[in-house]
Amino acid sequence: MKLRNKINLYTAFLFILLILLMNTSIYMVFSNMMIDNELEQIKAETEKMAIDVSKGIKQVNPKDLLLAYVPVDGMIQVLSADGNPVTTITSNSETALNKKNGEYDTGEKSEIITYENKQYAFSSIPIIWSDGNIVNLQVTKSMDTTNEILSVLKIVLVVVTIIESYADLVKRRRKQRPEVIDESIEAIHSEAVRMRDMIEQLLLLAKHDEKWNIEMKEINITELVKESSIIFQNAYGRTIELEFNDMVYATTDAQKLKQLLFIFLDNAKKYSDEKISIYIGKNEGQPCIRITDRGIGIPRSDLTKVFDRFYRVDKARTRKKGGSGLGLSMAKEIAEAIGIEIQLESVEGAGTTVTLFL
């Protein structure tokens, strides 16, 4: 092997090693931050519960009081000193936790536990119960959201490895092989766009357990949709056909509604090359927005699954078209937060229609 080739090979190896070390470090730091944040959050929630139970224990049945605090993806359990459950309340999604054996702790504790191959944030604090005995108030909360965020981060870091590699290829081969430049630049652009989308969805996921900062007020829905469609049309060069008869008003959060529109318009753009239609009107007096594309459509068997996180229709699993499988799940959460009902209709090979009922 020529000395020049050896130097190039050695340099490439060091370059790849450096990227791997850097990305691994980023992942580990972010992972530890996320876990620490989960533990701090569940500890704070448990302490607040303990204070509220102590204050209201004489006025309200403590079991009824705890019902208001049960996590949407976890369990609240009160254990007596002998380790037997005094009361157990679980969310519908985590009923399997009912079978988990609890342990009484004399002091406060916060940790990450694993039960049936699933991770949970766990916090325990001693309190005085209604009968005067000291019991443990224990909160167990699923780590699914955190793990999903970390999964997205892994993909983002891999995409950055890819981008760096293509950039390095352009730098090293631009003189010897000019034909690789266009291909590499196109690949860099494609991966950069994917990474941007992933980061945006990562940030949305990170806010999943925070309170939605919602500002509900009456707005002109027609004007908001017109403004959003113009921005989208100018940004992506796609034709958007707008149809409405009169101005439609509704009480909603304008920014969250815009997020919803962009998610569904982005999906229509990805899976359809033809014009996108938007109708604004009322259905039996209820304000609605209908977005229609003329693309590949969704198989009937997938219609009930597309709002699940990380679920992607098989036909969409291509580097050119496929996303992360997070957009529609985020749309569902945003819609629920501002009281919008989503109706999805699709014919495979003909297109998809999304209707938002405000």
mmCIF file of C-alpha atoms in Angstrom:
data_model
loop_
_atom_site.group_PDB
_atom_site.id
_atom_site.type_symbol
_atom_site.label_atom_id
_atom_site.label_comp_id
_atom_site.label_asym_id
_atom_site.label_seq_id
_atom_site.Cartn_x
_atom_site.Cartn_y
_atom_site.Cartn_z
ATOM 1 C CA MET A 1 0.000 0.000 0.000
ATOM 2 C CA LYS A 2 1.301 3.438 -0.943
ATOM 3 C CA LEU A 3 2.290 5.810 1.837
ATOM 4 C CA ARG A 4 -0.378 8.298 0.749
ATOM 5 C CA ASN A 5 -3.084 5.622 0.967
ATOM 6 C CA LYS A 6 -1.813 4.567 4.373
ATOM 7 C CA ILE A 7 -1.984 8.157 5.602
ATOM 8 C CA ASN A 8 -5.536 8.541 4.230
ATOM 9 C CA LEU A 9 -6.619 5.281 5.857
ATOM 10 C CA TYR A 10 -5.033 6.219 9.176
ATOM 11 C CA THR A 11 -6.596 9.684 9.062
ATOM 12 C CA ALA A 12 -10.033 8.247 8.246
ATOM 13 C CA PHE A 13 -9.738 5.771 11.128
ATOM 14 C CA LEU A 14 -8.809 8.513 13.613
ATOM 15 C CA PHE A 15 -11.607 10.693 12.264
ATOM 16 C CA ILE A 16 -14.226 7.955 12.741
ATOM 17 C CA LEU A 17 -12.847 7.128 16.200
ATOM 18 C CA LEU A 18 -13.021 10.784 17.231
ATOM 19 C CA ILE A 19 -16.626 11.087 16.060
ATOM 20 C CA LEU A 20 -17.608 7.900 17.904
ATOM 21 C CA LEU A 21 -15.967 9.094 21.122
ATOM 22 C CA MET A 22 -17.549 12.538 20.832
ATOM 23 C CA ASN A 23 -21.043 11.184 20.099
ATOM 24 C CA THR A 24 -20.784 8.586 22.860
ATOM 25 C CA SER A 25 -19.798 11.325 25.322
ATOM 26 C CA ILE A 26 -22.709 13.525 24.204
ATOM 27 C CA TYR A 27 -25.108 10.612 24.572
ATOM 28 C CA MET A 28 -23.836 9.664 28.047
ATOM 29 C CA VAL A 29 -23.975 13.253 29.339
ATOM 30 C CA PHE A 30 -27.481 13.803 27.958
ATOM 31 C CA SER A 31 -28.636 10.402 29.240
ATOM 32 C CA ASN A 32 -27.401 11.138 32.767
ATOM 33 C CA MET A 33 -29.032 14.570 32.677
ATOM 34 C CA MET A 34 -32.357 13.069 31.611
ATOM 35 C CA ILE A 35 -32.251 10.391 34.320
ATOM 36 C CA ASP A 36 -31.283 12.910 37.014
ATOM 37 C CA ASN A 37 -34.127 15.146 35.864
ATOM 38 C CA GLU A 38 -36.612 12.252 36.080
ATOM 39 C CA LEU A 39 -35.482 11.447 39.622
ATOM 40 C CA GLU A 40 -35.641 15.076 40.743
ATOM 41 C CA GLN A 41 -39.090 15.437 39.216
ATOM 42 C CA ILE A 42 -40.581 12.305 40.786
ATOM 43 C CA LYS A 43 -39.019 13.196 44.139
ATOM 44 C CA ALA A 44 -40.577 16.671 44.015
ATOM 45 C CA GLU A 45 -43.966 15.201 43.021
ATOM 46 C CA THR A 46 -43.847 12.679 45.874
ATOM 47 C CA GLU A 47 -42.918 15.359 48.416
ATOM 48 C CA LYS A 48 -45.810 17.537 47.228
ATOM 49 C CA MET A 49 -48.200 14.589 47.541
ATOM 50 C CA ALA A 50 -46.947 13.935 51.069
ATOM 51 C CA ILE A 51 -47.528 17.552 52.088
ATOM 52 C CA ASP A 52 -51.012 17.682 50.548
ATOM 53 C CA VAL A 53 -52.026 14.358 52.099
ATOM 54 C CA SER A 54 -50.809 15.527 55.529
ATOM 55 C CA LYS A 55 -52.770 18.776 55.206
ATOM 56 C CA GLY A 56 -56.001 17.211 53.992
ATOM 57 C CA ILE A 57 -55.949 13.905 55.848
ATOM 58 C CA LYS A 58 -58.573 15.003 58.374
ATOM 59 C CA GLN A 59 -60.904 16.570 55.815
ATOM 60 C CA VAL A 60 -60.654 14.129 52.894
ATOM 61 C CA ASN A 61 -60.204 10.386 52.632
ATOM 62 C CA PRO A 62 -56.463 10.097 51.733
ATOM 63 C CA LYS A 63 -57.218 7.398 49.171
ATOM 64 C CA ASP A 64 -59.553 9.786 47.341
ATOM 65 C CA LEU A 65 -56.928 12.524 47.584
ATOM 66 C CA LEU A 66 -54.259 10.330 45.998
ATOM 67 C CA LEU A 67 -56.519 9.578 43.034
ATOM 68 C CA ALA A 68 -55.886 13.127 41.834
ATOM 69 C CA TYR A 69 -52.129 12.546 41.772
ATOM 70 C CA VAL A 70 -51.777 9.133 40.134
ATOM 71 C CA PRO A 71 -49.375 9.418 37.145
ATOM 72 C CA VAL A 72 -50.856 8.783 33.701
ATOM 73 C CA ASP A 73 -48.224 6.069 33.252
ATOM 74 C CA GLY A 74 -47.489 4.765 36.723
ATOM 75 C CA MET A 75 -48.647 3.841 40.214
ATOM 76 C CA ILE A 76 -49.103 5.289 43.680
ATOM 77 C CA GLN A 77 -48.822 2.821 46.552
ATOM 78 C CA VAL A 78 -48.981 3.229 50.310
ATOM 79 C CA LEU A 79 -47.148 0.537 52.298
ATOM 80 C CA SER A 80 -47.446 -0.210 56.002
ATOM 81 C CA ALA A 81 -44.350 -0.901 58.139
ATOM 82 C CA ASP A 82 -44.766 -4.654 57.596
ATOM 83 C CA GLY A 83 -44.558 -4.177 53.823
ATOM 84 C CA ASN A 84 -48.247 -4.805 53.096
ATOM 85 C CA PRO A 85 -50.068 -2.399 50.761
ATOM 86 C CA VAL A 86 -52.540 -0.057 52.446
ATOM 87 C CA THR A 87 -53.752 1.271 49.117
ATOM 88 C CA THR A 88 -52.654 0.898 45.503
ATOM 89 C CA ILE A 89 -53.715 3.077 42.577
ATOM 90 C CA THR A 90 -52.430 2.434 39.048
ATOM 91 C CA SER A 91 -53.035 4.092 35.704
ATOM 92 C CA ASN A 92 -54.800 2.116 32.979
ATOM 93 C CA SER A 93 -51.555 1.735 31.018
ATOM 94 C CA GLU A 94 -49.569 0.291 33.931
ATOM 95 C CA THR A 95 -51.904 -2.196 35.607
ATOM 96 C CA ALA A 96 -49.086 -4.785 35.597
ATOM 97 C CA LEU A 97 -47.478 -2.814 38.452
ATOM 98 C CA ASN A 98 -50.240 -4.127 40.755
ATOM 99 C CA LYS A 99 -48.271 -7.390 40.990
ATOM 100 C CA LYS A 100 -45.031 -5.694 42.006
ATOM 101 C CA ASN A 101 -43.909 -6.460 45.549
ATOM 102 C CA GLY A 102 -43.180 -3.316 47.527
ATOM 103 C CA GLU A 103 -40.514 -2.797 50.190
ATOM 104 C CA TYR A 104 -40.880 -0.522 53.210
ATOM 105 C CA ASP A 105 -38.147 2.113 53.612
ATOM 106 C CA THR A 106 -37.430 4.023 56.799
ATOM 107 C CA GLY A 107 -36.154 7.072 54.943
ATOM 108 C CA GLU A 108 -36.594 8.886 51.642
ATOM 109 C CA LYS A 109 -35.428 7.170 48.455
ATOM 110 C CA SER A 110 -35.350 7.964 44.728
ATOM 111 C CA GLU A 111 -33.974 5.552 42.133
ATOM 112 C CA ILE A 112 -34.440 3.953 38.724
ATOM 113 C CA ILE A 113 -35.891 0.449 38.955
ATOM 114 C CA THR A 114 -36.633 -2.284 36.434
ATOM 115 C CA TYR A 115 -39.801 -4.360 36.535
ATOM 116 C CA GLU A 116 -40.682 -6.913 33.861
ATOM 117 C CA ASN A 117 -37.933 -5.587 31.576
ATOM 118 C CA LYS A 118 -39.280 -2.039 31.785
ATOM 119 C CA GLN A 119 -37.653 0.958 33.465
ATOM 120 C CA TYR A 120 -39.407 3.138 36.030
ATOM 121 C CA ALA A 121 -38.513 6.162 38.139
ATOM 122 C CA PHE A 122 -39.299 5.361 41.773
ATOM 123 C CA SER A 123 -39.609 7.554 44.856
ATOM 124 C CA SER A 124 -40.538 6.695 48.429
ATOM 125 C CA ILE A 125 -41.179 8.938 51.421
ATOM 126 C CA PRO A 126 -42.523 8.200 54.950
ATOM 127 C CA ILE A 127 -45.762 9.938 55.977
ATOM 128 C CA ILE A 128 -48.297 9.698 58.814
ATOM 129 C CA TRP A 129 -51.483 7.949 57.649
ATOM 130 C CA SER A 130 -55.050 8.586 58.772
ATOM 131 C CA ASP A 131 -54.785 5.951 61.541
ATOM 132 C CA GLY A 132 -51.705 7.635 63.021
ATOM 133 C CA ASN A 133 -49.241 5.002 61.786
ATOM 134 C CA ILE A 134 -46.160 5.806 59.724
ATOM 135 C CA VAL A 135 -46.414 4.439 56.187
ATOM 136 C CA ASN A 136 -44.480 4.753 52.960
ATOM 137 C CA LEU A 137 -45.908 6.857 50.154
ATOM 138 C CA GLN A 138 -44.358 5.373 47.002
ATOM 139 C CA VAL A 139 -44.658 6.669 43.435
ATOM 140 C CA THR A 140 -43.613 4.618 40.409
ATOM 141 C CA LYS A 141 -43.545 6.266 36.991
ATOM 142 C CA SER A 142 -42.717 4.829 33.549
ATOM 143 C CA MET A 143 -39.449 5.919 31.907
ATOM 144 C CA ASP A 144 -40.847 5.298 28.399
ATOM 145 C CA THR A 145 -40.792 8.971 27.408
ATOM 146 C CA THR A 146 -37.184 9.427 28.529
ATOM 147 C CA ASN A 147 -36.099 6.243 26.770
ATOM 148 C CA GLU A 148 -37.872 7.361 23.583
ATOM 149 C CA ILE A 149 -36.052 10.704 23.731
ATOM 150 C CA LEU A 150 -32.738 8.883 24.105
ATOM 151 C CA SER A 151 -33.652 6.643 21.161
ATOM 152 C CA VAL A 152 -34.227 9.727 19.033
ATOM 153 C CA LEU A 153 -30.922 11.169 20.224
ATOM 154 C CA LYS A 154 -29.110 8.004 19.107
ATOM 155 C CA ILE A 155 -30.583 8.397 15.626
ATOM 156 C CA VAL A 156 -29.648 12.100 15.531
ATOM 157 C CA LEU A 157 -26.056 11.299 16.470
ATOM 158 C CA VAL A 158 -25.863 8.585 13.817
ATOM 159 C CA VAL A 159 -27.142 11.058 11.211
ATOM 160 C CA VAL A 160 -24.398 13.522 12.326
ATOM 161 C CA THR A 161 -21.788 10.622 11.759
ATOM 162 C CA ILE A 162 -23.132 10.184 8.233
ATOM 163 C CA ILE A 163 -23.043 13.950 7.516
ATOM 164 C CA GLU A 164 -19.461 14.296 8.726
ATOM 165 C CA SER A 165 -18.384 11.313 6.643
ATOM 166 C CA TYR A 166 -19.892 12.713 3.458
ATOM 167 C CA ALA A 167 -18.335 16.116 4.141
ATOM 168 C CA ASP A 168 -14.952 14.494 4.675
ATOM 169 C CA LEU A 169 -15.377 12.538 1.424
ATOM 170 C CA VAL A 170 -16.056 15.759 -0.485
ATOM 171 C CA LYS A 171 -12.954 17.394 0.992
ATOM 172 C CA ARG A 172 -10.672 14.456 0.205
ATOM 173 C CA ARG A 173 -12.004 13.489 -3.239
ATOM 174 C CA ARG A 174 -13.126 16.779 -4.788
ATOM 175 C CA LYS A 175 -10.072 16.900 -7.056
ATOM 176 C CA GLN A 176 -9.693 13.213 -7.920
ATOM 177 C CA ARG A 177 -13.395 12.470 -8.398
ATOM 178 C CA PRO A 178 -15.497 15.618 -9.010
ATOM 179 C CA GLU A 179 -18.556 13.446 -9.749
ATOM 180 C CA VAL A 180 -18.879 12.457 -6.074
ATOM 181 C CA ILE A 181 -19.422 16.072 -5.014
ATOM 182 C CA ASP A 182 -23.039 16.413 -6.213
ATOM 183 C CA GLU A 183 -23.979 13.032 -4.779
ATOM 184 C CA SER A 184 -22.358 13.799 -1.425
ATOM 185 C CA ILE A 185 -23.846 17.285 -1.175
ATOM 186 C CA GLU A 186 -27.312 15.886 -1.898
ATOM 187 C CA ALA A 187 -26.794 13.240 0.779
ATOM 188 C CA ILE A 188 -25.561 15.839 3.279
ATOM 189 C CA HIS A 189 -28.590 18.031 2.601
ATOM 190 C CA SER A 190 -30.998 15.103 2.935
ATOM 191 C CA GLU A 191 -29.469 13.943 6.211
ATOM 192 C CA ALA A 192 -29.336 17.505 7.574
ATOM 193 C CA VAL A 193 -33.070 17.935 6.915
ATOM 194 C CA ARG A 194 -33.754 14.598 8.622
ATOM 195 C CA MET A 195 -31.668 15.659 11.594
ATOM 196 C CA ARG A 196 -33.489 18.984 11.860
ATOM 197 C CA ASP A 197 -36.852 17.202 11.910
ATOM 198 C CA MET A 198 -35.584 14.752 14.509
ATOM 199 C CA ILE A 199 -34.266 17.524 16.761
ATOM 200 C CA GLU A 200 -37.569 19.412 16.537
ATOM 201 C CA GLN A 201 -39.457 16.282 17.527
ATOM 202 C CA LEU A 202 -36.892 15.539 20.226
ATOM 203 C CA LEU A 203 -37.564 18.932 21.782
ATOM 204 C CA LEU A 204 -41.315 18.321 21.624
ATOM 205 C CA LEU A 205 -40.858 14.943 23.298
ATOM 206 C CA ALA A 206 -38.734 16.522 26.007
ATOM 207 C CA LYS A 207 -41.715 18.715 26.906
ATOM 208 C CA HIS A 208 -44.070 15.731 27.063
ATOM 209 C CA ASP A 209 -44.203 15.588 30.865
ATOM 210 C CA GLU A 210 -44.208 19.327 31.370
ATOM 211 C CA LYS A 211 -47.381 21.349 31.589
ATOM 212 C CA TRP A 212 -48.546 22.504 28.172
ATOM 213 C CA ASN A 213 -48.240 26.274 28.066
ATOM 214 C CA ILE A 214 -51.710 26.758 26.634
ATOM 215 C CA GLU A 215 -53.294 30.118 25.845
ATOM 216 C CA MET A 216 -56.891 29.608 24.743
ATOM 217 C CA LYS A 217 -58.658 32.521 23.072
ATOM 218 C CA GLU A 218 -61.073 33.171 20.222
ATOM 219 C CA ILE A 219 -59.227 33.492 16.922
ATOM 220 C CA ASN A 220 -60.015 33.754 13.229
ATOM 221 C CA ILE A 221 -59.346 30.187 12.094
ATOM 222 C CA THR A 222 -59.635 31.075 8.405
ATOM 223 C CA GLU A 223 -56.944 33.755 8.613
ATOM 224 C CA LEU A 224 -54.636 31.519 10.679
ATOM 225 C CA VAL A 225 -54.885 28.670 8.159
ATOM 226 C CA LYS A 226 -54.381 31.071 5.223
ATOM 227 C CA GLU A 227 -51.265 32.532 6.844
ATOM 228 C CA SER A 228 -49.846 29.086 7.698
ATOM 229 C CA SER A 229 -50.505 27.701 4.214
ATOM 230 C CA ILE A 230 -48.747 30.660 2.557
ATOM 231 C CA ILE A 231 -45.686 30.194 4.778
ATOM 232 C CA PHE A 232 -45.604 26.473 4.022
ATOM 233 C CA GLN A 233 -46.153 27.017 0.299
ATOM 234 C CA ASN A 234 -43.315 29.554 0.074
ATOM 235 C CA ALA A 235 -40.957 27.402 2.153
ATOM 236 C CA TYR A 236 -41.409 24.184 0.191
ATOM 237 C CA GLY A 237 -42.645 25.341 -3.204
ATOM 238 C CA ARG A 238 -45.761 23.161 -2.974
ATOM 239 C CA THR A 239 -49.151 24.199 -4.312
ATOM 240 C CA ILE A 240 -51.790 24.484 -1.594
ATOM 241 C CA GLU A 241 -55.429 24.884 -2.663
ATOM 242 C CA LEU A 242 -57.489 26.733 -0.054
ATOM 243 C CA GLU A 243 -61.299 26.521 0.092
ATOM 244 C CA PHE A 244 -63.652 28.419 2.429
ATOM 245 C CA ASN A 245 -66.945 30.272 2.246
ATOM 246 C CA ASP A 246 -67.026 32.463 5.345
ATOM 247 C CA MET A 247 -64.674 33.432 8.126
ATOM 248 C CA VAL A 248 -64.646 30.742 10.832
ATOM 249 C CA TYR A 249 -63.909 31.603 14.454
ATOM 250 C CA ALA A 250 -63.123 29.248 17.328
ATOM 251 C CA THR A 251 -61.546 29.254 20.779
ATOM 252 C CA THR A 252 -58.166 27.525 20.693
ATOM 253 C CA ASP A 253 -54.412 28.007 21.159
ATOM 254 C CA ALA A 254 -53.119 29.638 17.975
ATOM 255 C CA GLN A 255 -49.505 28.435 18.264
ATOM 256 C CA LYS A 256 -50.483 24.836 19.040
ATOM 257 C CA LEU A 257 -52.940 24.837 16.145
ATOM 258 C CA LYS A 258 -50.165 26.059 13.825
ATOM 259 C CA GLN A 259 -47.959 23.196 15.034
ATOM 260 C CA LEU A 260 -50.727 20.757 14.182
ATOM 261 C CA LEU A 261 -51.176 22.231 10.719
ATOM 262 C CA PHE A 262 -47.459 22.042 9.941
ATOM 263 C CA ILE A 263 -47.238 18.418 11.094
ATOM 264 C CA PHE A 264 -50.074 17.344 8.785
ATOM 265 C CA LEU A 265 -48.913 19.548 5.897
ATOM 266 C CA ASP A 266 -45.412 18.109 6.243
ATOM 267 C CA ASN A 267 -46.833 14.582 6.073
ATOM 268 C CA ALA A 268 -48.869 15.496 2.993
ATOM 269 C CA LYS A 269 -45.718 16.924 1.387
ATOM 270 C CA LYS A 270 -43.678 13.806 2.122
ATOM 271 C CA TYR A 271 -46.123 11.278 0.753
ATOM 272 C CA SER A 272 -47.682 13.205 -2.141
ATOM 273 C CA ASP A 273 -46.218 15.067 -5.113
ATOM 274 C CA GLU A 274 -49.485 16.694 -6.175
ATOM 275 C CA LYS A 275 -51.257 19.735 -4.780
ATOM 276 C CA ILE A 276 -52.529 19.759 -1.198
ATOM 277 C CA SER A 277 -56.086 20.893 -0.470
ATOM 278 C CA ILE A 278 -57.294 22.612 2.700
ATOM 279 C CA TYR A 279 -60.969 23.213 3.478
ATOM 280 C CA ILE A 280 -62.080 25.495 6.325
ATOM 281 C CA GLY A 281 -65.715 25.410 7.378
ATOM 282 C CA LYS A 282 -68.207 23.911 9.778
ATOM 283 C CA ASN A 283 -69.603 20.414 10.214
ATOM 284 C CA GLU A 284 -73.013 20.523 11.921
ATOM 285 C CA GLY A 285 -71.999 23.849 13.480
ATOM 286 C CA GLN A 286 -68.589 22.616 14.627
ATOM 287 C CA PRO A 287 -65.551 24.465 13.179
ATOM 288 C CA CYS A 288 -63.276 22.124 11.238
ATOM 289 C CA ILE A 289 -60.162 22.103 9.073
ATOM 290 C CA ARG A 290 -59.734 19.393 6.430
ATOM 291 C CA ILE A 291 -56.339 18.678 4.835
ATOM 292 C CA THR A 292 -56.292 16.365 1.800
ATOM 293 C CA ASP A 293 -53.368 14.997 -0.179
ATOM 294 C CA ARG A 294 -53.343 12.808 -3.277
ATOM 295 C CA GLY A 295 -50.478 10.570 -2.304
ATOM 296 C CA ILE A 296 -49.697 6.946 -1.470
ATOM 297 C CA GLY A 297 -52.400 6.693 1.192
ATOM 298 C CA ILE A 298 -52.410 4.489 4.295
ATOM 299 C CA PRO A 299 -53.476 0.827 4.390
ATOM 300 C CA ARG A 300 -56.670 0.260 6.384
ATOM 301 C CA SER A 301 -54.801 -2.023 8.801
ATOM 302 C CA ASP A 302 -52.430 0.828 9.713
ATOM 303 C CA LEU A 303 -54.994 3.599 10.285
ATOM 304 C CA THR A 304 -55.370 2.881 14.011
ATOM 305 C CA LYS A 305 -51.593 2.628 14.551
ATOM 306 C CA VAL A 306 -50.161 5.692 12.826
ATOM 307 C CA PHE A 307 -50.560 7.830 15.963
ATOM 308 C CA ASP A 308 -48.400 5.438 18.008
ATOM 309 C CA ARG A 309 -44.878 6.617 18.674
ATOM 310 C CA PHE A 310 -42.176 5.390 16.294
ATOM 311 C CA TYR A 311 -44.771 3.588 14.139
ATOM 312 C CA ARG A 312 -44.232 4.010 10.414
ATOM 313 C CA VAL A 313 -46.263 2.590 7.551
ATOM 314 C CA ASP A 314 -44.154 0.067 5.608
ATOM 315 C CA LYS A 315 -44.312 2.037 2.358
ATOM 316 C CA ALA A 316 -42.901 5.061 4.138
ATOM 317 C CA ARG A 317 -39.796 3.295 5.396
ATOM 318 C CA THR A 318 -37.401 4.776 2.901
ATOM 319 C CA ARG A 319 -34.559 7.228 3.445
ATOM 320 C CA LYS A 320 -36.162 9.669 1.018
ATOM 321 C CA LYS A 321 -39.657 9.689 2.482
ATOM 322 C CA GLY A 322 -39.659 8.089 5.901
ATOM 323 C CA GLY A 323 -39.651 10.145 9.080
ATOM 324 C CA SER A 324 -38.961 9.139 12.661
ATOM 325 C CA GLY A 325 -42.490 7.956 13.383
ATOM 326 C CA LEU A 326 -42.978 10.738 15.951
ATOM 327 C CA GLY A 327 -44.850 13.474 14.066
ATOM 328 C CA LEU A 328 -48.367 12.033 14.271
ATOM 329 C CA SER A 329 -47.949 10.936 17.890
ATOM 330 C CA MET A 330 -46.977 14.513 18.754
ATOM 331 C CA ALA A 331 -49.981 15.767 16.760
ATOM 332 C CA LYS A 332 -52.258 13.549 18.827
ATOM 333 C CA GLU A 333 -50.828 14.895 22.099
ATOM 334 C CA ILE A 334 -51.070 18.521 20.967
ATOM 335 C CA ALA A 335 -54.659 17.987 19.799
ATOM 336 C CA GLU A 336 -55.652 16.410 23.122
ATOM 337 C CA ALA A 337 -54.027 19.306 25.014
ATOM 338 C CA ILE A 338 -56.149 21.928 23.204
ATOM 339 C CA GLY A 339 -59.338 19.882 22.812
ATOM 340 C CA ILE A 340 -59.177 19.108 19.102
ATOM 341 C CA GLU A 341 -60.528 15.841 17.694
ATOM 342 C CA ILE A 342 -58.583 14.286 14.820
ATOM 343 C CA GLN A 343 -60.351 12.193 12.188
ATOM 344 C CA LEU A 344 -58.196 10.276 9.703
ATOM 345 C CA GLU A 345 -59.453 8.821 6.427
ATOM 346 C CA SER A 346 -57.291 7.253 3.750
ATOM 347 C CA VAL A 347 -57.466 5.143 0.604
ATOM 348 C CA GLU A 348 -54.289 3.289 -0.287
ATOM 349 C CA GLY A 349 -52.929 4.624 -3.551
ATOM 350 C CA ALA A 350 -55.405 7.529 -3.665
ATOM 351 C CA GLY A 351 -54.555 9.817 -0.754
ATOM 352 C CA THR A 352 -55.291 10.806 2.826
ATOM 353 C CA THR A 353 -57.656 13.273 4.478
ATOM 354 C CA VAL A 354 -57.157 14.617 7.995
ATOM 355 C CA THR A 355 -59.997 16.556 9.610
ATOM 356 C CA LEU A 356 -59.465 18.649 12.734
ATOM 357 C CA PHE A 357 -62.644 19.333 14.729
ATOM 358 C CA LEU A 358 -62.210 22.353 17.021
#
